[in-house]
Coordinates of C-alpha atoms in Angstrom, one line a residue:
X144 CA 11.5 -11.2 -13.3
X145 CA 12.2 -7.5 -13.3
X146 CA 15.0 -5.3 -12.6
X147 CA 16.4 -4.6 -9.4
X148 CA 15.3 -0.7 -9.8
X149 CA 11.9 -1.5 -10.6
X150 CA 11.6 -4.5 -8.2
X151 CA 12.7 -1.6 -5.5
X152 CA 10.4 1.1 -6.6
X153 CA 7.3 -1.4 -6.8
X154 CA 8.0 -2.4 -3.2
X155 CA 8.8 1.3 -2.0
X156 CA 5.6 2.4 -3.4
X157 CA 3.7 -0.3 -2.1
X158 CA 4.8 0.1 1.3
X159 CA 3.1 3.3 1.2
X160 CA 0.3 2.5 -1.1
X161 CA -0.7 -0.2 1.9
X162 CA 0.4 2.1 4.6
X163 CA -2.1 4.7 3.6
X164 CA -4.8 2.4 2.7
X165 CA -4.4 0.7 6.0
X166 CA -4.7 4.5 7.9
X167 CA -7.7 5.3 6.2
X168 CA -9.3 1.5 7.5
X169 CA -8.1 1.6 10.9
X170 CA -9.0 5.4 11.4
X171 CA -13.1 4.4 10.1
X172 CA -13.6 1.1 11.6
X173 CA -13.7 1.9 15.4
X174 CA -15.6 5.1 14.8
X175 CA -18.2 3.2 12.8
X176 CA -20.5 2.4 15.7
X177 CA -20.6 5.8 17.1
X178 CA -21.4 7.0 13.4
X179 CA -24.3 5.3 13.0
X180 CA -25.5 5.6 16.6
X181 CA -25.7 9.5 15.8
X182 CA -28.5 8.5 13.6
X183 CA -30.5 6.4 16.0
X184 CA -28.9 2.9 14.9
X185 CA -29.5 0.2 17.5
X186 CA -26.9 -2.5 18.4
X187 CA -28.4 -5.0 15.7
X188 CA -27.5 -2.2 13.1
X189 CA -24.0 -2.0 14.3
X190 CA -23.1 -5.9 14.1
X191 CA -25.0 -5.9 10.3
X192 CA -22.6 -2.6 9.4
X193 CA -19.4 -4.8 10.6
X194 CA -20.4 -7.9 8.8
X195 CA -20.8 -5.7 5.1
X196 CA -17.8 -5.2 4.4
X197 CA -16.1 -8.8 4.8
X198 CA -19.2 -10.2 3.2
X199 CA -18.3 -8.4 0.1
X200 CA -14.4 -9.0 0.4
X201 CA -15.3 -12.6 0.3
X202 CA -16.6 -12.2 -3.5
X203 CA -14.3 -9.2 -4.4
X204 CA -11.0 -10.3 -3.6
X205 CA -10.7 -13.1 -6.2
X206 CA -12.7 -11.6 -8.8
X207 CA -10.4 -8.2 -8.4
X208 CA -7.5 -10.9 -8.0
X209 CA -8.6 -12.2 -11.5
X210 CA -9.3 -9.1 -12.8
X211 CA -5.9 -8.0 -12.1
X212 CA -4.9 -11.5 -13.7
X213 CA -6.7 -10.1 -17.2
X214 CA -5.6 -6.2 -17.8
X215 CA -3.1 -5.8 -15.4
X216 CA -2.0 -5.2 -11.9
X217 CA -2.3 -1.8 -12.3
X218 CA -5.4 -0.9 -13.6
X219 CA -6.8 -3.6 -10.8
X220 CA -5.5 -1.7 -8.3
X221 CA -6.7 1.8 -9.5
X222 CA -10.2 0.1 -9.4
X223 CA -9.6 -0.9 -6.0
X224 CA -8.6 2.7 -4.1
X225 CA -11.0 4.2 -6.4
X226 CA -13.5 2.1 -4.8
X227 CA -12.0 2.9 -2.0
X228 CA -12.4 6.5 -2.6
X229 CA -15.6 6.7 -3.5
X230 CA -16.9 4.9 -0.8
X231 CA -15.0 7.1 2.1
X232 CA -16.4 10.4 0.6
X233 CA -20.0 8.6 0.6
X234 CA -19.4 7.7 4.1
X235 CA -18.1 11.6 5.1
X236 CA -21.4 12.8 3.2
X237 CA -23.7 10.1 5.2
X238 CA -26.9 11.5 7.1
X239 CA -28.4 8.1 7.2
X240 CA -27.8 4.6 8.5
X241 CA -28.9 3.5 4.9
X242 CA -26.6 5.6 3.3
X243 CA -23.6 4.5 5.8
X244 CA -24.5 0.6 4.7
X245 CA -24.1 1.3 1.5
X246 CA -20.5 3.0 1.7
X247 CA -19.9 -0.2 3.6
X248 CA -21.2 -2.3 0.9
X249 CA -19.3 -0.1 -2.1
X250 CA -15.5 -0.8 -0.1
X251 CA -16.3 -4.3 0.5
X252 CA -16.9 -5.4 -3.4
X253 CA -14.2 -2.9 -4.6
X254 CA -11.9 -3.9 -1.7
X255 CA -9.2 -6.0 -3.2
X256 CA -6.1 -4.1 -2.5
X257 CA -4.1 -6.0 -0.2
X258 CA -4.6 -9.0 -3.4
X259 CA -3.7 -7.1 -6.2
X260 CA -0.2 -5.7 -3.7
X261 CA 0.3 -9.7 -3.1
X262 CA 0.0 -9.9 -6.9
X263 CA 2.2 -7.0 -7.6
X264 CA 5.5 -8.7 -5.2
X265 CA 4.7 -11.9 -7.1
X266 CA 5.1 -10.3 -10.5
X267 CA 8.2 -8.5 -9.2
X268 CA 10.1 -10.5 -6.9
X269 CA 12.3 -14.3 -6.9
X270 CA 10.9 -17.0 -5.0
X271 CA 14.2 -16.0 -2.6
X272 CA 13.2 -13.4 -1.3
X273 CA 9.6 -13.2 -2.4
X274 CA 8.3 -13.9 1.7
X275 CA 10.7 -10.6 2.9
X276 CA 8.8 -8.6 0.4
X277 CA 4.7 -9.8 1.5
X278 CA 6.4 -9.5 5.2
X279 CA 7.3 -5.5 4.5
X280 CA 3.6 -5.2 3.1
X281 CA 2.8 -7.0 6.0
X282 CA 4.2 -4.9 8.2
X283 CA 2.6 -1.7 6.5
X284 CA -0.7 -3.3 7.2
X285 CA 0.0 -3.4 10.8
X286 CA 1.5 -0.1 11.2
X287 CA -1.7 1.4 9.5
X288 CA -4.0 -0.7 12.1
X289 CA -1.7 0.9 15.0
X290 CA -1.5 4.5 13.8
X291 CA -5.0 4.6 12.4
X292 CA -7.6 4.4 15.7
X293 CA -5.3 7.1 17.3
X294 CA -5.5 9.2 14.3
X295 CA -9.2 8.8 13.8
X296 CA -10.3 9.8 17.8
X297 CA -7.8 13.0 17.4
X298 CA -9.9 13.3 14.1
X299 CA -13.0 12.8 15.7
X300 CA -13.0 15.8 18.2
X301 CA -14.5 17.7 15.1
X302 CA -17.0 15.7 14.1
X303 CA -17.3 11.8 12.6
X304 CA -17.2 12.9 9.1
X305 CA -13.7 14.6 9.6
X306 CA -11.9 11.2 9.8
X307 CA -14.1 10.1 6.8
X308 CA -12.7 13.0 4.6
X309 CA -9.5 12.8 6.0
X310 CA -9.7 8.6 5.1
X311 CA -10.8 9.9 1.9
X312 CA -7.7 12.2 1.2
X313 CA -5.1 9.6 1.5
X314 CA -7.3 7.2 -1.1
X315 CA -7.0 10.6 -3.3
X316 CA -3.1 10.4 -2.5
X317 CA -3.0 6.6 -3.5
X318 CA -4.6 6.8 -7.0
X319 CA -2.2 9.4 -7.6
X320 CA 0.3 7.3 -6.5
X321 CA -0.5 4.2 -8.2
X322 CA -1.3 6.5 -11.8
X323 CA 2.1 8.4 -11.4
X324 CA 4.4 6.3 -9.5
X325 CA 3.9 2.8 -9.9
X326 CA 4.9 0.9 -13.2
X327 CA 2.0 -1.6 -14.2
X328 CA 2.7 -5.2 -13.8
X329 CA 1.0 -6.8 -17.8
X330 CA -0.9 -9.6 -17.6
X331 CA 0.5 -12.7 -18.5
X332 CA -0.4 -13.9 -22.5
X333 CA -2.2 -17.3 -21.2
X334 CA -4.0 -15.2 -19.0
X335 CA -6.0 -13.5 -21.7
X336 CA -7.0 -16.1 -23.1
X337 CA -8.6 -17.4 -19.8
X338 CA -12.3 -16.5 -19.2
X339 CA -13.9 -14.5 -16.4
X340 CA -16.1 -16.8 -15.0
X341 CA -16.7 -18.5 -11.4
X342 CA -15.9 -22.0 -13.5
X343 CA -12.6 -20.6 -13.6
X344 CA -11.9 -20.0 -9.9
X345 CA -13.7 -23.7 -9.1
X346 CA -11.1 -25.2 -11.3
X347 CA -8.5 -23.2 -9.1
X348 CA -9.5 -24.3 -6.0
X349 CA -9.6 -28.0 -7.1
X350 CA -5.9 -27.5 -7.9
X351 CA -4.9 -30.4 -5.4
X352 CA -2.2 -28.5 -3.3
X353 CA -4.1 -25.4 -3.8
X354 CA -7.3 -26.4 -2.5
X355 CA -5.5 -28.4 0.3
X356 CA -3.5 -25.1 1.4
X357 CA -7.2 -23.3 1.5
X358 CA -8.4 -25.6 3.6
X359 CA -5.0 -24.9 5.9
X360 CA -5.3 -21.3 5.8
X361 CA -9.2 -22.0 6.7
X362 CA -7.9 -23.6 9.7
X363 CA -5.3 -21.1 10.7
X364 CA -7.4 -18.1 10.0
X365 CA -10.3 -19.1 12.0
X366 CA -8.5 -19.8 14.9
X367 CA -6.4 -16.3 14.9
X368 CA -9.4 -14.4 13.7
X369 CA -11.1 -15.9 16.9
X370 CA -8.2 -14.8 19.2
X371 CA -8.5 -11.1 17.5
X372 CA -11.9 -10.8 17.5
X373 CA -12.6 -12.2 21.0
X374 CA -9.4 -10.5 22.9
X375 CA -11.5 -7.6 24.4
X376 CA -13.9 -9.2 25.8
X377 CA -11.2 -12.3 27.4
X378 CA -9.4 -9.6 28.6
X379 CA -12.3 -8.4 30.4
X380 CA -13.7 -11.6 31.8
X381 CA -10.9 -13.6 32.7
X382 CA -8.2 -11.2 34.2
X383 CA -10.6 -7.7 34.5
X384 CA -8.5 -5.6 32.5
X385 CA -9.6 -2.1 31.7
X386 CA -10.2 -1.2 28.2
X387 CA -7.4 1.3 28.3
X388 CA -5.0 -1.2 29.1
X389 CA -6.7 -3.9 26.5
X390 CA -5.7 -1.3 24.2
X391 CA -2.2 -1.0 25.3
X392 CA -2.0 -4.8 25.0
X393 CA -3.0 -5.0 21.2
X394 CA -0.4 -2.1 20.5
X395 CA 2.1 -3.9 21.8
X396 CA 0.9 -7.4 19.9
X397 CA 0.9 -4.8 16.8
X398 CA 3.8 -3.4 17.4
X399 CA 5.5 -7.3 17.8
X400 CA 3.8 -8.3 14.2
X401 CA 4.8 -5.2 12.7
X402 CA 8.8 -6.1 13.7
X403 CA 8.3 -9.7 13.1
X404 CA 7.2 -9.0 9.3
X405 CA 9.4 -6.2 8.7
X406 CA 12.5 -7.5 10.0
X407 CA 12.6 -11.1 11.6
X408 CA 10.2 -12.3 8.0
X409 CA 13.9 -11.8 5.7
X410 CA 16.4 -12.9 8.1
X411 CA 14.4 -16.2 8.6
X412 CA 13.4 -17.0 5.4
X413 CA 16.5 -16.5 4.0
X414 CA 18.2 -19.3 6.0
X415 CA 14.3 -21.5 6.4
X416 CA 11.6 -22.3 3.3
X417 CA 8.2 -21.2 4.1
X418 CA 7.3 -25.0 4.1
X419 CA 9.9 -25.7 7.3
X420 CA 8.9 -21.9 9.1
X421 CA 5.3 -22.9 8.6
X422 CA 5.6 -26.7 10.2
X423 CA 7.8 -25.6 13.0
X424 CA 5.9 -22.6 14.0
X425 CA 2.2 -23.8 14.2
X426 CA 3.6 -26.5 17.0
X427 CA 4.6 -23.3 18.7
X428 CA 1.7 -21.2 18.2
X429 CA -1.3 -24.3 19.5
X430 CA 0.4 -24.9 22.4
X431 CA 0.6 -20.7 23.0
X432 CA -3.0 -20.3 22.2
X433 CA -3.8 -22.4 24.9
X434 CA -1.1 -21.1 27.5
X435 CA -2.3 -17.5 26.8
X436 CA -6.2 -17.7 28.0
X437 CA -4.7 -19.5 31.1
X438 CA -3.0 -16.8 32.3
X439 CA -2.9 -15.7 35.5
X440 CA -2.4 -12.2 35.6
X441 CA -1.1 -9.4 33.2
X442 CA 2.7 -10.0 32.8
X443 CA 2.3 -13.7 32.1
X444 CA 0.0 -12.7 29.4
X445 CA 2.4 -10.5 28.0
X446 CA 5.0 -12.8 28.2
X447 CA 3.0 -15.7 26.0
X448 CA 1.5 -13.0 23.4
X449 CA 5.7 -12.1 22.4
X450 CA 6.1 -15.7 21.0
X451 CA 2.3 -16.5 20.1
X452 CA 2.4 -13.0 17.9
X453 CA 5.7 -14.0 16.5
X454 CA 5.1 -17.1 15.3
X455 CA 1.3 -16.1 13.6
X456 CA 3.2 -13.3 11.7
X457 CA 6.1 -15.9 10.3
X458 CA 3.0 -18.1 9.7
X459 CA 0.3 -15.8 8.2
X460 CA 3.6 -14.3 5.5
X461 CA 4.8 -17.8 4.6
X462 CA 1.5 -19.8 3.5
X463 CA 0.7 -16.1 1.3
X464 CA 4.3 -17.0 -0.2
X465 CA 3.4 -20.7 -0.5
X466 CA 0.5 -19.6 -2.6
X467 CA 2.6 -17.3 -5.1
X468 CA 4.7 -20.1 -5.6
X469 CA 1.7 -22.8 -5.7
X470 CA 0.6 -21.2 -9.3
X471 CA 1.4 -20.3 -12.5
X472 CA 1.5 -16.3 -13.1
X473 CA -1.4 -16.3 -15.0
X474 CA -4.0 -17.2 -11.8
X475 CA -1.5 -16.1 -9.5
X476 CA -3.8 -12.8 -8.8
X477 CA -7.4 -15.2 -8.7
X478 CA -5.8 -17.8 -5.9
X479 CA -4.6 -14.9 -3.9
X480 CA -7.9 -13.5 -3.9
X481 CA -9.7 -16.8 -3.2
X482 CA -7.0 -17.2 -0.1
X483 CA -7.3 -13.6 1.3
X484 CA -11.2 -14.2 1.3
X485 CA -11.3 -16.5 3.5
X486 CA -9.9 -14.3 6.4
X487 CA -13.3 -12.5 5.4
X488 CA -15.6 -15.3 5.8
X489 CA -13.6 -16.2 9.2
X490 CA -13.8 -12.4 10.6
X491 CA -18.5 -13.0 10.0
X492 CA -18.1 -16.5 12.1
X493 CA -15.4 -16.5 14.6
X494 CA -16.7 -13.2 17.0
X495 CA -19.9 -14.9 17.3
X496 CA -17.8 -18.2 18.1
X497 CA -15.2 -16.7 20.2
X498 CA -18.1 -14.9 22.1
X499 CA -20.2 -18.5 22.5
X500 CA -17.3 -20.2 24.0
X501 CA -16.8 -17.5 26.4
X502 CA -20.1 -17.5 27.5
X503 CA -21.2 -21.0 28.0
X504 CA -17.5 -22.5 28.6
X505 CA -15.6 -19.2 30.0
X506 CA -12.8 -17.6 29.1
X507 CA -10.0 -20.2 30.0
X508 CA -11.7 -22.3 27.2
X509 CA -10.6 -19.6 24.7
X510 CA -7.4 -20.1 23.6
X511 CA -8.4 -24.4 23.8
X512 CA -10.5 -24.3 20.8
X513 CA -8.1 -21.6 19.1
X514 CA -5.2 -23.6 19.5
X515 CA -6.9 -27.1 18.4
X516 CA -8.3 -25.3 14.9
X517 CA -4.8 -24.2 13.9
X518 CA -3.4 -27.3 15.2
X519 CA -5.8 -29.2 12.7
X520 CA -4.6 -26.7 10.0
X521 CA -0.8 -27.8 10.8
X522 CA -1.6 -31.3 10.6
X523 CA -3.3 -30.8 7.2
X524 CA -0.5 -29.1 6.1
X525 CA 1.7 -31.7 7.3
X526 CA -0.3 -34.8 5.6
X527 CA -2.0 -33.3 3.1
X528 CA -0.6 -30.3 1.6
X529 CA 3.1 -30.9 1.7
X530 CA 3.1 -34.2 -0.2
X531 CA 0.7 -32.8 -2.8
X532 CA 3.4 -29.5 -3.2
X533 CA 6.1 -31.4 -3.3
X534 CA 4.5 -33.6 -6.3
X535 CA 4.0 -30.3 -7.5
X536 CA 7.2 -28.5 -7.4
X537 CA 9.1 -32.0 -8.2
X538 CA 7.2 -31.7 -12.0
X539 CA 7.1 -28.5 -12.7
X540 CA 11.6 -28.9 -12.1
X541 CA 11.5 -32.2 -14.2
X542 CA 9.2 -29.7 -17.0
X543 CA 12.4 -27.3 -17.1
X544 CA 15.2 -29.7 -17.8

């Protein structure tokens, strides 16, 4: 446990360090189709460039996670944005679909940022107020998703290579950052002595309440990635909304998360553990996922998204604060990694899904099947996981005395 200076500087700077990051993502991703459309890319090309970069996430994140486990936070993270780096200024130079892919390619298995932060409050903070701290990064995340798009079609009057460069610029301002500004976070003793290998991350995930709050956050994930994924097109089919005003609806859902995790995340874990926040609020959010694609018109879809965005954000920051607390520090950065890539592998299956129940069951279906998967991951959390993490938490107390 550090000092309260240094806990505040870490979290200061990796406010921004995510902030930035986030900008540089969310100004690329929705210009990415008209990139490579430039260049003669047909619609097949543009769903393979979406699905690189998760696809490489989902072996990144835990081997960066474990990386960072090894040598350090910092030097994990530096790896990370240079990545990162790299892969923008590749992607501003592009004059081919080929050469686009492979920028892609180079974020997505150099992409573990968001793990090694996660690792970084771990190292830094008190199970107390551990949640409040991955809810400010949370909240960073979001605001980058919001500000980003609008920044990148301003950027994009000049040319889609400007927002590239641009993306590129504030990776140039985060390495600088992390080198200069943020202290480094050693890696535990035990940890060393650990190898590198995949056997290493099996025996992580066979952790009983570890691979039982995987298969939760498998559950949870694919149901919200479904909602986020298929929104647009819902929106579209069930109550004919414009894309103009579908955009204003998932600012203002971005702008609810972005409040929830900045603000509501410490006042209600401070008087709430995650365990209790997480089994009241996914009895909340099934029943909302259901009520949402039933909705009649506009303004009772606004009303329903409030609570539903609420509760996912006071979900989403608790189970990643579960999973601080589920390890020892020495595979702390590993299990996050493993947990954050399986929003990866749910972002490749659940448009496709979300798009299937549309089409052959309509849109009113939606938010039935979303609802139902995180319900199943409540009820495993419920049964399974909360028994197994209480055996947990139970002996590691009696290990103190």
């Amino acid at each position: 446990m550090k000092s309260e200076a240094q806990r505040k500087k870490v979290l200061t700077t990796l406010f921004f360090i995510v902030l930035a990051d986030m900008l540089g993502f969310g100004l690329i991703i929705p210009l990415l189709p008209y990139y490579v459309k430039q260049f003669g890319a047909n619609d097949l090309i543009v769903g393979l460039l979406s699905m690189v970069y998760p696809i490489g996430q989902i072996f990144a994140a835990p081997l960066i996670g474990r990386f960072s486990d090894k040598v350090g936070r910092k030097r994990a993270l530096l790896l990370s944005v240079g990545g990162t780096f790299l892969s923008l200024l590749t992607l501003g130079f592009a004059r081919s679909i080929t050469v686009i892919l492979l920028s892609r390619l180079i974020d997505g298995l150099t992409g573990g940022n968001i793990t090694v932060a996660q690792s970084y409050i771990g190292d830094f903070t008190d199970e107390k107020t551990r949640a409040k701290s991955l809810g400010l990064i949370g909240a960073a995340f979001g605001l980058g998703f919001i500000l980003g798009p609008a920044i990148g079609g301003f950027l994009s009057r000049w040319g889609f290579s400007v927002p590239a460069f641009f993306a590129a610029g504030l990776s140039f301002v985060n390495l600088m950052n992390i080198m200069f500004l943020l202290p480094d976070s050693k890696p535990a003793k035990s940890s060393r002595q650990v190898p590198f290998t995949f056997k290493e991350l099996k025996k992580t995930i066979t952790i009983p309440h570890v691979g039982s709050l995987i298969f939760v956050k498998f559950f949870y994930s694919l149901g919200f990635t479904m909602f986020e994924s298929s929104f647009a097109l819902f929106a579209m089919r069930k109550l004919n909304l414009p894309l103009s005003t579908t955009s204003y609806v998932l600012a203002y859902v971005g702008l609810v998360l972005v409040f929830t995790q900045g603000f509501l995340v410490g006042k209600v874990t401070k008087k709430y553990e995650e365990s209790k926040i997480v089994k009241m609020m996914v009895f909340i959010a099934s029943p909302l996922l259901v009520l949402y694609s039933l909705s009649p018109n506009l303004i009772t879809l606004l009303l329903i998204l409030a609570p539903l965005s609420v509760s996912s954000a006071l979900i989403g920051v608790s189970l990643s604060s579960l999973v601080t607390k589920s390890v020892e520090r020495d595979k702390l950065g590993e299990t996050l990694g493993i947990f954050n890539s399986v929003d990866s592998l749910m972002r490749i299956f659940s448009p496709l899904l979300g798009a299937a129940v549309i089409q052959y069951l309509g849109p009113s279906f939606l938010g039935l099947f979303e609802g139902i998967l995180v319900l199943i991951g409540g009820l495993i959390f419920l049964f399974v996981f909360l028994p197994r993490y209480i055996y947990f938490t139970s002996k590691k107390l009696a290990e103190t005395l």
